[in-house]
mmCIF file of C-alpha atoms in Angstrom:
data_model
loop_
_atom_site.group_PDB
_atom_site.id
_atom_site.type_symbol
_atom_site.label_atom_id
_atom_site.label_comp_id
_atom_site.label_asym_id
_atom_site.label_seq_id
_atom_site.Cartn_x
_atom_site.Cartn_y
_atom_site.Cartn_z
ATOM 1 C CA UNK A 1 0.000 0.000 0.000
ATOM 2 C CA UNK A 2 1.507 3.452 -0.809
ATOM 3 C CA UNK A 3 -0.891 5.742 1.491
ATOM 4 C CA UNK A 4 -2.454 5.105 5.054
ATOM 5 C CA UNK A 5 -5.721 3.897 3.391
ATOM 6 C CA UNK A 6 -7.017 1.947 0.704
ATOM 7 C CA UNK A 7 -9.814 3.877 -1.099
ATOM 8 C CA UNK A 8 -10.247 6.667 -2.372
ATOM 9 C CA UNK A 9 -13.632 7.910 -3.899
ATOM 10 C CA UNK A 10 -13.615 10.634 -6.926
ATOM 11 C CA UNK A 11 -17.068 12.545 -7.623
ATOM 12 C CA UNK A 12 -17.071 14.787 -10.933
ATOM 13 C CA UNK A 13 -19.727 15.666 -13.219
ATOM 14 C CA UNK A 14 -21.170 12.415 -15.298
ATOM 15 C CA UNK A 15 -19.662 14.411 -18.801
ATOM 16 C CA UNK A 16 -16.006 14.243 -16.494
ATOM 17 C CA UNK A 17 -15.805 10.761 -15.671
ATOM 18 C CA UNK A 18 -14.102 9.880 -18.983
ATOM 19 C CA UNK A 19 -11.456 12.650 -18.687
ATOM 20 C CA UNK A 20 -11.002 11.928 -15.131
ATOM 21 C CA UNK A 21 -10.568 8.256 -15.510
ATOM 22 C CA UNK A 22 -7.839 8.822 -18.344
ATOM 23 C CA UNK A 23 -5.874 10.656 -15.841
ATOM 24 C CA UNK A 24 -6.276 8.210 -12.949
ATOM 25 C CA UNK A 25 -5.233 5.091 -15.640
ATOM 26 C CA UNK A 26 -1.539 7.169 -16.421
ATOM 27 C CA UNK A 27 -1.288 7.570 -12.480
ATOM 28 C CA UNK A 28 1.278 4.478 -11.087
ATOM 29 C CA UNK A 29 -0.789 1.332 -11.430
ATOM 30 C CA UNK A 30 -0.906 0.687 -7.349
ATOM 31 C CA UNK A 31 -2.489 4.055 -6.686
ATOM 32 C CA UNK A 32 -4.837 3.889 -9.439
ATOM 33 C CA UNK A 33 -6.074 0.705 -8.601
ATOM 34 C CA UNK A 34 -7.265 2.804 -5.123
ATOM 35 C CA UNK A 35 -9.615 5.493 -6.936
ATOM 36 C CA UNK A 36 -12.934 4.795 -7.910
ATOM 37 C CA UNK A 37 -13.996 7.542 -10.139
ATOM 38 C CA UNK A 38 -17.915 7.686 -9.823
ATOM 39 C CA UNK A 39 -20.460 10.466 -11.628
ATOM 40 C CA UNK A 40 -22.056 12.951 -9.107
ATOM 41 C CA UNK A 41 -24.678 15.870 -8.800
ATOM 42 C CA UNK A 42 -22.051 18.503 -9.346
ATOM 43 C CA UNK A 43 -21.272 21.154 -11.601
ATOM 44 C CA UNK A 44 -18.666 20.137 -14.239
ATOM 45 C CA UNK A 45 -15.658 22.550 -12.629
ATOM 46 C CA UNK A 46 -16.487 20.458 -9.728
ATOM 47 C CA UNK A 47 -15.218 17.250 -7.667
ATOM 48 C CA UNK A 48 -15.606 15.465 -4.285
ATOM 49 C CA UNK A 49 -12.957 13.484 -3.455
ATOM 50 C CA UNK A 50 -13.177 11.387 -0.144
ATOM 51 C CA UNK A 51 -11.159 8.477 1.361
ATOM 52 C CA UNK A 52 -10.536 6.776 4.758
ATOM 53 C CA UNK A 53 -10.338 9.487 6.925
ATOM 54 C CA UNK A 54 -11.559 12.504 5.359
ATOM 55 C CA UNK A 55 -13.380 14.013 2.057
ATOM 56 C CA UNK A 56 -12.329 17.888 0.614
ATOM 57 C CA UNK A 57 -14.580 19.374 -2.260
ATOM 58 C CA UNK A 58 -14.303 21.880 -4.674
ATOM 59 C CA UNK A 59 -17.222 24.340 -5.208
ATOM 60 C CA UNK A 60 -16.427 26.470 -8.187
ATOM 61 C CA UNK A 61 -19.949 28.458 -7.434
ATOM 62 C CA UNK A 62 -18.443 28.805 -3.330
ATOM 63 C CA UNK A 63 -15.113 30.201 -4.608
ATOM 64 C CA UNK A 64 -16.318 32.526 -6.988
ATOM 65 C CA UNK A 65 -19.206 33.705 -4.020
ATOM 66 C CA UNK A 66 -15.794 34.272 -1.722
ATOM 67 C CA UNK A 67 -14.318 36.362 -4.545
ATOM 68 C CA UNK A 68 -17.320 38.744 -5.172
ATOM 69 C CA UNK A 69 -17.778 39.066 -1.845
ATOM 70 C CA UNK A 70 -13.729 39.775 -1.334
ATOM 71 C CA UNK A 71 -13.712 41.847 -4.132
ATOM 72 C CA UNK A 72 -17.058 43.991 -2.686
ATOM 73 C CA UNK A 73 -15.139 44.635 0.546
ATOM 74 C CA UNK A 74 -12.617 46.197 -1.354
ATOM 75 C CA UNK A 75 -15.095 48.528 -3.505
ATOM 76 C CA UNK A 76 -13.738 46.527 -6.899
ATOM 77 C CA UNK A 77 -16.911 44.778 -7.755
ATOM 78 C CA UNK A 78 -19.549 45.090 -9.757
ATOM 79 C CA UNK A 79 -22.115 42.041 -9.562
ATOM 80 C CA UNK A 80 -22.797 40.979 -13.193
ATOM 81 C CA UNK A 81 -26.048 38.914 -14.161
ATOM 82 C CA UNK A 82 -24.402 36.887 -16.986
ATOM 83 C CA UNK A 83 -23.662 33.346 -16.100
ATOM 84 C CA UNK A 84 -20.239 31.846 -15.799
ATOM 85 C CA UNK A 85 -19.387 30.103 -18.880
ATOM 86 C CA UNK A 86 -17.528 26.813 -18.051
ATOM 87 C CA UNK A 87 -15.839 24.995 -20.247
ATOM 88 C CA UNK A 88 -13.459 21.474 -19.430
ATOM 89 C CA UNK A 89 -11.586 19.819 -22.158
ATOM 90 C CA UNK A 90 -7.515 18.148 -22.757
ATOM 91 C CA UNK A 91 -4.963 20.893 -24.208
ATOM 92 C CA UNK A 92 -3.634 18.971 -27.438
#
């Protein structure tokens, strides 16, 4: 075993899995064989990743709240109604 547990759990977006599981298959065989990559109710920017002992997550609509909300303190933002555009795809 390479880490102190022996699972690790991977939640993306159901359109991520594929790109997600590409990268975990290049990743050194005995770690890969660890992470289960599984589809989720998240946004595609986002993931859940949880294993023995803990879970983080990564809320893209969270960080960019904590960003307008920084950026307000400061008198440097204007809140926009156009949506984020989000786009996820492999640099050739």
């Amino acid at each position: 075993m390479i880490l102190d547990w022996d699972w690790i759990t991977v939640r993306v977006h159901p359109d991520v899995v594929p790109l997600v599981q590409r990268d975990v298959g290049e990743l050194d065989p005995d770690l890969a064989s660890m992470i289960v990559v599984a589809a989720g109710p998240l946004d595609r920017a986002d993931v859940r990743v949880a294993w023995e002992h803990g879970s983080m997550t990564r809320d893209t609509q969270q960080i960019m709240q904590a960003i307008q909300d920084a950026l307000g303190q400061l008198g440097l933002h204007q809140k926009t109604e156009a949506p984020m555009k989000r786009t996820m795809a492999y640099a050739d």
